[in-house]
Coordinates of C-alpha atoms in Angstrom, one line a residue:
X20 CA -41.4 -42.4 34.3
X21 CA -39.6 -42.5 31.0
X22 CA -37.4 -39.5 31.1
X23 CA -34.3 -41.7 31.0
X24 CA -35.4 -43.3 27.7
X25 CA -36.1 -40.0 26.2
X26 CA -32.7 -38.8 27.3
X27 CA -31.0 -41.8 25.8
X28 CA -32.7 -41.2 22.4
X29 CA -31.8 -37.6 22.4
X30 CA -28.2 -38.1 23.4
X31 CA -27.7 -41.0 20.9
X32 CA -29.0 -38.7 18.1
X33 CA -26.6 -36.0 19.4
X34 CA -23.7 -38.4 19.1
X35 CA -24.6 -39.3 15.6
X36 CA -25.1 -35.6 14.7
X37 CA -21.7 -34.8 16.1
X38 CA -20.1 -37.4 13.9
X39 CA -21.9 -36.2 10.8
X40 CA -20.9 -32.6 11.4
X41 CA -17.3 -33.6 11.8
X42 CA -17.4 -35.6 8.6
X43 CA -18.8 -32.6 6.7
X44 CA -15.9 -30.4 7.5
X45 CA -13.0 -31.1 5.2
X46 CA -10.4 -29.5 7.5
X47 CA -11.5 -31.6 10.4
X48 CA -11.4 -34.7 8.3
X49 CA -7.7 -34.6 8.3
X50 CA -7.4 -34.8 12.1
X51 CA -10.6 -36.4 13.4
X52 CA -11.9 -39.8 12.4
X53 CA -15.4 -39.6 10.9
X54 CA -16.6 -43.0 12.2
X55 CA -16.3 -42.3 15.9
X56 CA -16.0 -39.4 18.4
X57 CA -12.4 -38.5 18.9
X58 CA -10.8 -38.1 22.3
X59 CA -9.8 -34.6 21.0
X60 CA -13.4 -33.5 21.2
X61 CA -15.0 -35.9 23.6
X62 CA -14.4 -37.4 27.1
X63 CA -14.1 -33.9 28.5
X64 CA -16.8 -33.9 31.1
X65 CA -19.1 -36.1 33.2
X66 CA -21.8 -35.4 30.8
X67 CA -19.7 -36.9 28.0
X68 CA -19.4 -40.1 30.1
X69 CA -23.1 -40.1 30.8
X70 CA -23.9 -39.7 27.1
X71 CA -21.6 -42.5 26.2
X72 CA -22.9 -45.0 28.8
X73 CA -26.5 -44.1 27.8
X74 CA -25.8 -45.1 24.2
X75 CA -25.0 -48.7 25.3
X76 CA -28.7 -49.2 26.3
X77 CA -29.7 -48.9 22.7
X78 CA -28.3 -52.4 22.1
X79 CA -30.5 -54.1 24.8
X80 CA -32.9 -56.7 23.4
X81 CA -36.5 -55.8 22.6
X82 CA -39.2 -57.8 20.8
X83 CA -36.6 -60.2 19.5
X84 CA -36.8 -62.0 22.8
X85 CA -40.3 -63.1 21.8
X86 CA -38.9 -64.6 18.6
X87 CA -36.6 -66.9 20.7
X88 CA -39.7 -68.6 22.2
X89 CA -41.1 -69.1 18.7
X90 CA -38.1 -71.3 18.0
X91 CA -39.1 -73.7 20.8
X92 CA -42.1 -75.9 21.4
X93 CA -44.2 -73.2 23.2
X94 CA -44.7 -70.8 20.3
X95 CA -44.6 -70.8 16.5
X96 CA -43.4 -68.4 13.8
X97 CA -46.8 -67.8 12.0
X98 CA -45.6 -67.0 8.5
X99 CA -43.3 -69.6 7.0
X100 CA -41.2 -67.0 5.1
X101 CA -39.9 -65.4 8.2
X102 CA -36.3 -66.1 9.1
X103 CA -37.3 -67.6 12.4
X104 CA -39.4 -70.2 10.6
X105 CA -36.3 -71.7 9.0
X106 CA -34.8 -72.2 12.5
X107 CA -38.0 -74.0 13.6
X108 CA -37.9 -76.2 10.6
X109 CA -34.2 -77.0 11.0
X110 CA -33.4 -75.6 7.5
X111 CA -30.9 -73.0 8.6
X112 CA -27.2 -72.8 8.6
X113 CA -24.3 -70.4 9.1
X114 CA -25.7 -68.0 6.5
X115 CA -29.0 -67.5 8.3
X116 CA -30.0 -63.8 8.7
X117 CA -31.5 -64.6 12.2
X118 CA -28.2 -66.2 13.4
X119 CA -26.1 -63.3 12.1
X120 CA -28.4 -60.5 13.3
X121 CA -28.4 -61.8 16.9
X122 CA -24.5 -62.2 16.8
X123 CA -24.1 -58.7 15.3
X124 CA -26.4 -57.0 17.8
X125 CA -24.7 -58.6 20.8
X126 CA -21.2 -57.7 19.7
X127 CA -22.3 -54.2 18.8
X128 CA -23.4 -53.8 22.4
X129 CA -20.1 -55.3 23.6
X130 CA -18.2 -53.0 21.4
X131 CA -20.0 -50.0 22.8
X132 CA -19.3 -51.1 26.4
X133 CA -15.6 -51.7 25.5
X134 CA -15.3 -48.3 24.0
X135 CA -16.8 -46.7 27.1
X136 CA -14.6 -48.7 29.5
X137 CA -11.5 -48.0 27.5
X138 CA -12.0 -44.2 27.6
X139 CA -14.0 -43.2 30.7
X140 CA -10.9 -42.7 32.8
X141 CA -10.0 -39.8 30.5
X142 CA -12.9 -37.8 31.9
X143 CA -11.7 -35.2 34.4
X144 CA -14.0 -35.8 37.4
X145 CA -13.8 -35.8 41.2
X146 CA -17.1 -37.6 41.4
X147 CA -15.7 -41.1 41.8
X148 CA -19.0 -42.6 42.8
X149 CA -20.7 -41.3 39.6
X150 CA -17.9 -42.5 37.3
X151 CA -17.9 -45.9 39.1
X152 CA -21.7 -46.1 38.6
X153 CA -21.3 -45.6 34.9
X154 CA -18.5 -48.2 34.8
X155 CA -20.8 -50.6 36.6
X156 CA -23.5 -50.0 34.1
X157 CA -21.2 -50.7 31.2
X158 CA -19.9 -53.9 32.8
X159 CA -23.4 -55.2 33.5
X160 CA -24.6 -54.4 30.0
X161 CA -21.6 -56.1 28.5
X162 CA -22.2 -59.2 30.6
X163 CA -25.8 -59.2 29.5
X164 CA -24.7 -59.6 25.9
X165 CA -22.3 -62.4 26.8
X166 CA -25.0 -64.4 28.7
X167 CA -27.0 -64.4 25.5
X168 CA -24.1 -65.2 23.2
X169 CA -23.0 -68.1 25.3
X170 CA -26.5 -69.5 25.4
X171 CA -26.9 -69.2 21.6
X172 CA -23.5 -70.0 20.3
X173 CA -21.4 -71.5 23.0
X174 CA -17.6 -70.8 22.7
X175 CA -17.6 -67.2 21.3
X176 CA -14.7 -64.8 21.2
X177 CA -14.2 -62.9 24.5
X178 CA -13.5 -59.3 23.6
X179 CA -12.9 -56.9 26.4
X180 CA -11.4 -53.8 24.7
X181 CA -11.7 -52.0 21.5
X182 CA -10.1 -53.9 18.6
X183 CA -7.9 -52.8 15.8
X184 CA -8.7 -54.3 12.4
X185 CA -5.7 -56.6 12.5
X186 CA -6.6 -57.8 16.0
X187 CA -10.2 -58.5 15.0
X188 CA -8.9 -60.9 12.3
X189 CA -7.1 -63.0 14.9
X190 CA -9.9 -63.7 17.4
X191 CA -10.4 -67.2 18.6
X192 CA -13.2 -69.1 20.4
X193 CA -13.0 -68.8 24.1
X194 CA -13.9 -71.9 26.1
X195 CA -17.4 -71.7 27.6
X196 CA -16.2 -72.1 31.2
X197 CA -13.8 -69.2 30.8
X198 CA -16.6 -67.1 29.4
X199 CA -18.8 -67.9 32.4
X200 CA -15.9 -67.0 34.7
X201 CA -15.7 -63.6 33.0
X202 CA -19.4 -63.0 33.2
X203 CA -19.4 -64.0 36.9
X204 CA -16.5 -61.6 37.7
X205 CA -18.0 -58.8 35.6
X206 CA -21.4 -58.9 37.2
X207 CA -20.0 -59.3 40.7
X208 CA -17.8 -56.2 40.1
X209 CA -20.8 -54.3 38.6
X210 CA -23.0 -55.0 41.5
X211 CA -20.5 -53.5 43.9
X212 CA -20.4 -50.3 41.8
X213 CA -24.1 -49.8 41.2
X214 CA -26.8 -48.2 43.4
X215 CA -29.9 -50.1 44.6
X216 CA -32.1 -47.5 43.0
X217 CA -32.1 -44.1 41.2
X218 CA -34.2 -41.0 41.2
X219 CA -37.4 -41.3 39.2
X220 CA -35.9 -39.4 36.2
X221 CA -33.2 -42.1 36.0
X222 CA -35.6 -45.1 36.1
X223 CA -34.4 -47.7 33.6
X224 CA -30.7 -47.7 34.4
X225 CA -28.9 -50.8 35.5
X226 CA -29.1 -51.3 39.3
X227 CA -27.3 -53.5 41.8
X228 CA -30.4 -55.7 41.9
X229 CA -30.4 -56.1 38.1
X230 CA -26.7 -57.0 38.1
X231 CA -27.3 -59.6 40.8
X232 CA -30.3 -60.9 39.0
X233 CA -28.3 -61.3 35.8
X234 CA -25.6 -63.0 37.9
X235 CA -28.1 -65.5 39.2
X236 CA -29.4 -66.1 35.6
X237 CA -25.8 -66.6 34.2
X238 CA -24.8 -69.1 36.9
X239 CA -28.1 -71.0 36.4
X240 CA -27.4 -71.3 32.7
X241 CA -23.8 -72.3 33.5
X242 CA -25.0 -75.1 35.9
X243 CA -23.2 -73.3 38.8
X244 CA -26.1 -73.8 41.1
X245 CA -24.6 -72.7 44.4
X246 CA -23.6 -69.4 42.9
X247 CA -26.9 -69.0 41.2
X248 CA -28.8 -69.6 44.5
X249 CA -26.5 -67.2 46.3
X250 CA -27.0 -64.4 43.8
X251 CA -30.7 -64.9 43.7
X252 CA -30.8 -64.9 47.5
X253 CA -29.1 -61.6 47.7
X254 CA -31.8 -60.1 45.5
X255 CA -34.6 -61.7 47.6
X256 CA -33.1 -60.5 50.9
X257 CA -32.4 -57.0 49.6
X258 CA -36.1 -56.2 50.1
X259 CA -36.0 -54.0 47.0
X260 CA -38.2 -56.1 44.8
X261 CA -41.5 -57.9 45.1
X262 CA -44.1 -59.4 42.9
X263 CA -46.5 -57.0 41.2
X264 CA -50.0 -57.6 42.6
X265 CA -51.7 -58.4 39.3
X266 CA -50.3 -60.8 36.7
X267 CA -53.1 -59.7 34.3
X268 CA -51.8 -56.1 34.4
X269 CA -48.1 -56.8 34.6
X270 CA -47.5 -56.0 30.9
X271 CA -49.7 -52.9 30.8
X272 CA -48.8 -49.2 31.0
X273 CA -50.3 -49.1 34.5
X274 CA -47.6 -51.5 35.7
X275 CA -44.6 -49.9 34.2
X276 CA -41.5 -49.5 36.4
X277 CA -43.1 -51.5 39.2
X278 CA -41.2 -53.3 42.0
X279 CA -41.1 -56.6 40.1
X280 CA -39.0 -55.2 37.2
X281 CA -35.3 -55.5 37.6
X282 CA -34.4 -54.6 34.0
X283 CA -36.3 -53.6 30.9
X284 CA -35.9 -51.9 27.5
X285 CA -37.8 -48.6 27.8
X286 CA -39.8 -47.0 25.1
X287 CA -41.9 -43.8 24.6
X288 CA -44.9 -43.5 22.3
X289 CA -44.2 -40.9 19.5
X290 CA -40.6 -40.3 20.6
X291 CA -39.0 -43.8 20.8
X292 CA -41.8 -46.4 20.0
X293 CA -41.8 -50.1 19.6
X294 CA -44.2 -52.0 17.3
X295 CA -45.1 -54.8 19.7
X296 CA -48.8 -54.4 19.2
X297 CA -48.6 -54.8 15.4
X298 CA -46.1 -57.6 15.8
X299 CA -48.2 -59.8 18.0
X300 CA -51.9 -58.8 18.0
X301 CA -54.6 -60.8 16.1
X302 CA -55.1 -59.9 12.4
X303 CA -58.5 -58.3 13.1
X304 CA -56.7 -55.6 15.1
X305 CA -55.9 -53.2 12.3
X306 CA -54.2 -55.9 10.2
X307 CA -51.7 -56.7 13.0
X308 CA -49.3 -59.5 12.1
X309 CA -49.7 -62.4 14.5
X310 CA -45.9 -62.9 13.8
X311 CA -45.4 -65.3 16.7
X312 CA -48.2 -67.3 18.1
X313 CA -48.7 -69.7 21.1
X314 CA -49.0 -73.5 20.6
X315 CA -51.1 -76.2 22.2
X316 CA -48.0 -77.5 23.8
X317 CA -47.8 -74.4 26.0
X318 CA -51.5 -74.2 26.7
X319 CA -51.5 -77.8 27.9
X320 CA -48.9 -77.0 30.5
X321 CA -51.1 -74.7 32.5
X322 CA -52.5 -76.6 35.5
X323 CA -56.1 -76.7 36.6
X324 CA -57.1 -74.3 39.4
X325 CA -56.7 -77.3 41.7
X326 CA -53.1 -77.6 40.9
X327 CA -53.3 -80.7 38.7
X328 CA -51.8 -81.3 35.3
X329 CA -54.6 -81.8 32.8
X330 CA -53.3 -85.3 32.2
X331 CA -53.6 -86.3 35.9
X332 CA -56.4 -88.7 36.9
X333 CA -59.2 -86.7 38.4
X334 CA -58.1 -83.4 37.1
X335 CA -61.6 -82.6 35.7
X336 CA -60.1 -81.4 32.4
X337 CA -62.7 -81.3 29.7
X338 CA -61.3 -81.2 26.1
X339 CA -64.6 -79.7 24.9
X340 CA -64.1 -76.8 27.4
X341 CA -60.3 -76.7 27.6
X342 CA -60.0 -73.3 29.3
X343 CA -62.4 -73.9 32.1
X344 CA -60.9 -74.0 35.6
X345 CA -57.3 -73.4 34.5
X346 CA -54.4 -71.5 36.0
X347 CA -55.4 -67.8 35.5
X348 CA -52.0 -67.1 33.9
X349 CA -53.3 -68.9 30.8
X350 CA -56.0 -66.3 30.1
X351 CA -53.7 -63.5 31.1
X352 CA -51.0 -64.6 28.6
X353 CA -52.9 -65.9 25.6
X354 CA -55.9 -64.7 23.7
X355 CA -58.6 -67.5 24.0
X356 CA -61.9 -68.0 22.3
X357 CA -64.4 -65.1 23.1
X358 CA -61.8 -62.9 24.7
X359 CA -62.6 -59.2 24.1
X360 CA -59.9 -57.6 21.8
X361 CA -58.7 -54.0 22.0
X362 CA -61.1 -53.0 19.3
X363 CA -64.0 -54.3 21.4
X364 CA -64.9 -57.3 19.3
X365 CA -64.7 -60.9 20.5
X366 CA -61.7 -63.1 19.5
X367 CA -63.2 -65.9 17.2
X368 CA -60.3 -68.1 15.8
X369 CA -62.4 -71.1 14.8
X370 CA -62.1 -71.8 11.1
X371 CA -65.9 -71.6 10.6
X372 CA -66.3 -68.3 12.5
X373 CA -66.2 -66.1 9.4
X374 CA -64.0 -63.5 11.2
X375 CA -60.7 -62.0 10.2
X376 CA -59.1 -64.1 13.0
X377 CA -60.5 -67.4 11.7
X378 CA -57.8 -70.0 11.1
X379 CA -57.2 -70.0 7.3
X380 CA -59.0 -66.7 6.6
X381 CA -55.7 -65.2 5.6
X382 CA -52.1 -66.4 5.9
X383 CA -51.6 -63.7 8.6
X384 CA -54.3 -65.0 10.9
X385 CA -52.9 -67.2 13.7
X386 CA -52.4 -70.8 12.4
X387 CA -52.9 -72.2 15.9
X388 CA -55.9 -70.1 16.8
X389 CA -54.0 -68.6 19.7
X390 CA -52.5 -65.1 20.0
X391 CA -50.1 -63.6 22.5
X392 CA -51.8 -61.3 25.0
X393 CA -48.8 -60.0 26.9
X394 CA -47.9 -56.4 25.8
X395 CA -51.2 -56.0 23.8
X396 CA -52.8 -52.9 25.3
X397 CA -56.0 -51.0 24.3
X398 CA -54.1 -47.7 24.3
X399 CA -52.1 -48.9 21.3
X400 CA -55.0 -49.9 19.1
X401 CA -55.2 -46.5 17.4
X402 CA -51.6 -46.8 16.1
X403 CA -50.3 -50.3 16.4
X404 CA -46.7 -49.4 15.4
X405 CA -46.4 -46.6 18.0
X406 CA -46.4 -48.4 21.3
X407 CA -44.6 -47.0 24.3
X408 CA -44.8 -50.1 26.5
X409 CA -41.5 -51.2 28.1
X410 CA -40.3 -54.7 27.2
X411 CA -39.3 -56.5 30.4
X412 CA -35.9 -58.3 30.3
X413 CA -35.6 -59.5 33.9
X414 CA -38.2 -59.6 36.7
X415 CA -38.4 -60.8 40.3
X416 CA -40.5 -63.9 39.5
X417 CA -37.6 -65.2 37.4
X418 CA -35.2 -64.6 40.4
X419 CA -37.5 -66.6 42.7
X420 CA -37.7 -69.5 40.3
X421 CA -33.9 -69.4 39.7
X422 CA -33.3 -69.7 43.4
X423 CA -35.8 -72.6 43.7
X424 CA -34.4 -74.4 40.7
X425 CA -30.8 -74.0 41.8
X426 CA -31.6 -75.3 45.3
X427 CA -33.5 -78.2 44.0
X428 CA -30.6 -79.2 41.7
X429 CA -28.3 -79.0 44.7
X430 CA -30.5 -81.2 46.8
X431 CA -30.9 -78.4 49.3
X432 CA -34.7 -78.3 49.5
X433 CA -36.0 -76.4 52.5
X434 CA -38.8 -74.0 53.4
X435 CA -37.1 -71.2 51.4
X436 CA -37.5 -73.2 48.2
X437 CA -41.2 -73.8 48.8
X438 CA -41.7 -70.2 49.7
X439 CA -40.1 -69.0 46.4
X440 CA -42.2 -71.4 44.3
X441 CA -45.4 -70.6 46.1
X442 CA -44.8 -66.9 45.9
X443 CA -44.9 -67.2 42.1
X444 CA -47.9 -69.6 42.2
X445 CA -50.1 -67.6 44.5
X446 CA -48.4 -64.4 45.6
X447 CA -50.7 -62.2 43.5
X448 CA -54.3 -61.3 44.0
X449 CA -55.3 -62.8 40.6
X450 CA -53.2 -66.0 40.6
X451 CA -53.9 -68.5 43.4
X452 CA -52.5 -71.9 42.5
X453 CA -52.3 -74.3 45.4
X454 CA -49.2 -74.4 47.6
X455 CA -46.5 -76.9 46.9
X456 CA -45.4 -78.5 50.2
X457 CA -43.5 -81.6 49.4
X458 CA -42.0 -83.7 46.6
X459 CA -39.0 -85.7 45.5
X460 CA -36.2 -84.0 43.7
X461 CA -37.4 -85.3 40.4
X462 CA -41.0 -84.1 41.0
X463 CA -39.9 -80.7 42.2
X464 CA -37.6 -80.4 39.2
X465 CA -40.5 -81.1 36.8
X466 CA -42.7 -78.6 38.7
X467 CA -40.2 -75.7 38.7
X468 CA -39.5 -76.2 35.1
X469 CA -43.2 -76.1 34.3
X470 CA -43.5 -72.9 36.5
X471 CA -40.7 -71.2 34.5
X472 CA -42.3 -72.1 31.2
X473 CA -45.8 -70.8 32.0
X474 CA -44.8 -67.9 34.2
X475 CA -42.1 -66.6 31.8
X476 CA -43.8 -67.5 28.5
X477 CA -42.9 -65.1 25.6
X478 CA -40.2 -63.5 27.7
X479 CA -37.3 -65.1 26.0
X480 CA -36.2 -67.7 28.5
X481 CA -37.6 -70.9 27.2
X482 CA -35.1 -71.4 24.4
X483 CA -32.2 -71.2 26.8
X484 CA -34.0 -73.4 29.3
X485 CA -34.6 -76.3 27.0
X486 CA -31.0 -76.1 25.8
X487 CA -29.5 -76.3 29.3
X488 CA -32.1 -78.9 30.4
X489 CA -31.2 -80.9 27.3
X490 CA -34.9 -81.5 26.7
X491 CA -35.1 -79.7 23.3
X492 CA -34.7 -82.9 21.4
X493 CA -37.8 -84.3 23.2
X494 CA -40.1 -81.4 23.1
X495 CA -39.3 -79.7 19.9
X496 CA -39.8 -82.1 16.9
X497 CA -43.1 -82.6 15.3
X498 CA -46.2 -80.8 14.0
X499 CA -47.5 -77.6 15.6
X500 CA -51.0 -77.9 17.1
X501 CA -53.4 -75.2 18.2
X502 CA -57.0 -74.9 19.5
X503 CA -59.4 -77.7 19.9
X504 CA -62.9 -76.9 18.7
X505 CA -66.2 -78.5 17.7
X506 CA -66.6 -78.7 13.9
X507 CA -69.8 -78.6 11.9
X508 CA -70.3 -82.4 12.4
X509 CA -70.2 -82.0 16.1
X510 CA -66.7 -83.6 16.4
X511 CA -63.8 -82.3 18.5
X512 CA -61.0 -81.3 16.2
X513 CA -57.5 -80.0 17.0
X514 CA -56.1 -77.4 14.6
X515 CA -52.7 -78.1 13.0
X516 CA -50.5 -75.7 11.3
X517 CA -50.3 -76.6 7.6
X518 CA -47.0 -78.1 6.3
X519 CA -45.1 -77.4 9.5
X520 CA -42.9 -80.0 11.2
X521 CA -40.5 -78.6 13.7
X522 CA -37.0 -80.2 13.6
X523 CA -34.3 -80.5 16.3
X524 CA -31.1 -82.4 15.6
X525 CA -29.5 -83.1 18.9
X526 CA -26.1 -83.6 17.3
X527 CA -25.9 -79.9 16.4
X528 CA -29.0 -77.8 17.2
X529 CA -28.1 -77.2 20.9
X530 CA -25.8 -74.4 19.5
X531 CA -26.3 -72.1 16.6
X532 CA -23.5 -72.0 14.0
X533 CA -21.0 -69.2 14.1
X534 CA -22.1 -66.8 11.3
X535 CA -20.4 -67.5 8.0
X536 CA -19.6 -63.8 7.6
X537 CA -17.6 -63.9 10.8
X538 CA -15.7 -67.0 9.7
X539 CA -14.9 -65.3 6.4
X540 CA -13.5 -62.2 8.1
X541 CA -11.8 -64.1 11.0
X542 CA -10.2 -67.3 9.7
X543 CA -8.9 -68.1 13.2
X544 CA -12.5 -68.7 14.5
X545 CA -13.6 -72.3 14.8
X546 CA -17.1 -73.4 13.7
X547 CA -19.4 -75.2 16.1
X548 CA -19.6 -79.0 15.9
X549 CA -21.5 -80.5 12.9
X550 CA -22.0 -77.1 11.3

C-alpha cells in the first residue's frame, strides 16, 4: 500500500501552500516569517507533528543511489557529459555539482529533522507514545543522512539543532569517530522509540527494524564490527523480516512492501512518480537514457551455478557463451543478449545488430552492451517518466551480509555466519548457489565481499564498500569493458567504452572534497586532505 507516500506528498504541498499564503498577506508579513511555519500558527496539534515528520521523508535518497555505483568499478556513467562521469574520470574538484548536490540534499534532510526535534515538544499532546514515535523517526532519518555524509566526505560538521545565520558561519569539521558515536547513539535511541510495524496505511515509515538495520550498516562502515554484528543479530532474531521468495521479482510492483524491505523511498504513479525506467532502460524502450550501465567487471564476479569463480580451474566458463550456467542473479539484475524487453522485442546490443540498442548506434545506447534490469517493469513502458515503483534503501539481505562480514572480521566464524551467507546464496526459490561450509578468514572475507557486490548491485552500497575496504585504488582505475561477442570475422571481441579511463588517486579520492560553496560561506571549515 502507498497511502503513506500519498499523504506525505499532500502534506508537504500543504506546508508550502501555507507558507505562500502567509507571504501574500502584507499584515502577516510583519509578524510571521515567510520562509518557515511560525510557532504562532503551527505545532498546535498532533497532526502538525505528523505533518512535520512526514516532510522529512522527502529528503530520503532515490535513484541517486544508483549513480553511486556508477562511480565505482561495477557500473559506468554512459554519457561523458553527465556530472558523475567527471567523478569516474577523476576530473572533479570542490566545485563539482555532484559533490555539492549530495551535500546539500543530506544537510537539507538534517535541517528538517533538527527543526522537528527542536519544536515537537511544543505540541500539546497526552499521547506520549505517538510523539516519541515521531521523535524516533526524525532521529533515524537524521542518522541516515549522517551515515551517507561520513562515507562520502569524512569529517563533516555535526549539526543537531536549527542554526542561526551567525552560527552557521562558525561550523567546524567534527572528527569521524565522534560522528560515528553520534550516529550510534541516535539510532539506538530511535530503535527504542519506534514500533516494529505499522498499520497498512502507514507502510513506509521508519521502524525499529529499519533503525537497527541502519545501526548495523553504520557500525560496519565505521569498522566497529562487534556493534555491527550485534545490531544485525537483533534484526535477524526479531523474526520480523525474511528474504523475499524471488530475486527476479524483488524489484517489481508485485513485491512492494514485502518482508525483506526495511526501508524504501515510496512513490506513486501519477501522483508522486519517479523516472527510474527512463533513467536506466535500454534506448530502444521509448528513447530511455541508459544513464548508468553495468560493466564487465561486475558481470565477471557472478559465480557459475556450481559456485566457482569463472577464473577457477574447472569452472566450465566459456567466453563464447559467457552467461551460460551462471548465478541466476546475473540475469535478474542485468539485461543480457536476447533478453525480452518491456516492449516485447529482444535485447540486441552487439554493434552489428542494427538495433537501437547496438553499441555505437547512438551516444545514448549502452557503451558496454549491458543495461540495468532492476526496477525496469513492463507496467512503466507506456510512460517511462511516470513510474510508481519504490526504491529500496535497506533490505534484509544486506543485514545478513553485514552480520556475516562483521563476524568474519572479528574472527568469530560459527554456524550463524554460514547460515547468514547461505541464506543469501540459496534462500530463494530462484537463486540456488551452493552452500559455503568452510574457509579461512581471508577466503571468507573475499567471498562475503563478492556476495555483497553481486547481491546489492545498483543499490548504492558498493561505493562505500570499496572505500572502507580500501580496495578502490585496485579495482577502479582503467578502461571500461562490456560484452564479449563474435565479430564478422568470427573472432571473440570485448567491447570497450570509447575514450574512458577511470581514475582513482589513493591520496585523495577516498573522500570527496568539501564543496567550495560551503567553504566560502563557512571559513571555519577545513578542506579534506589533498583537495
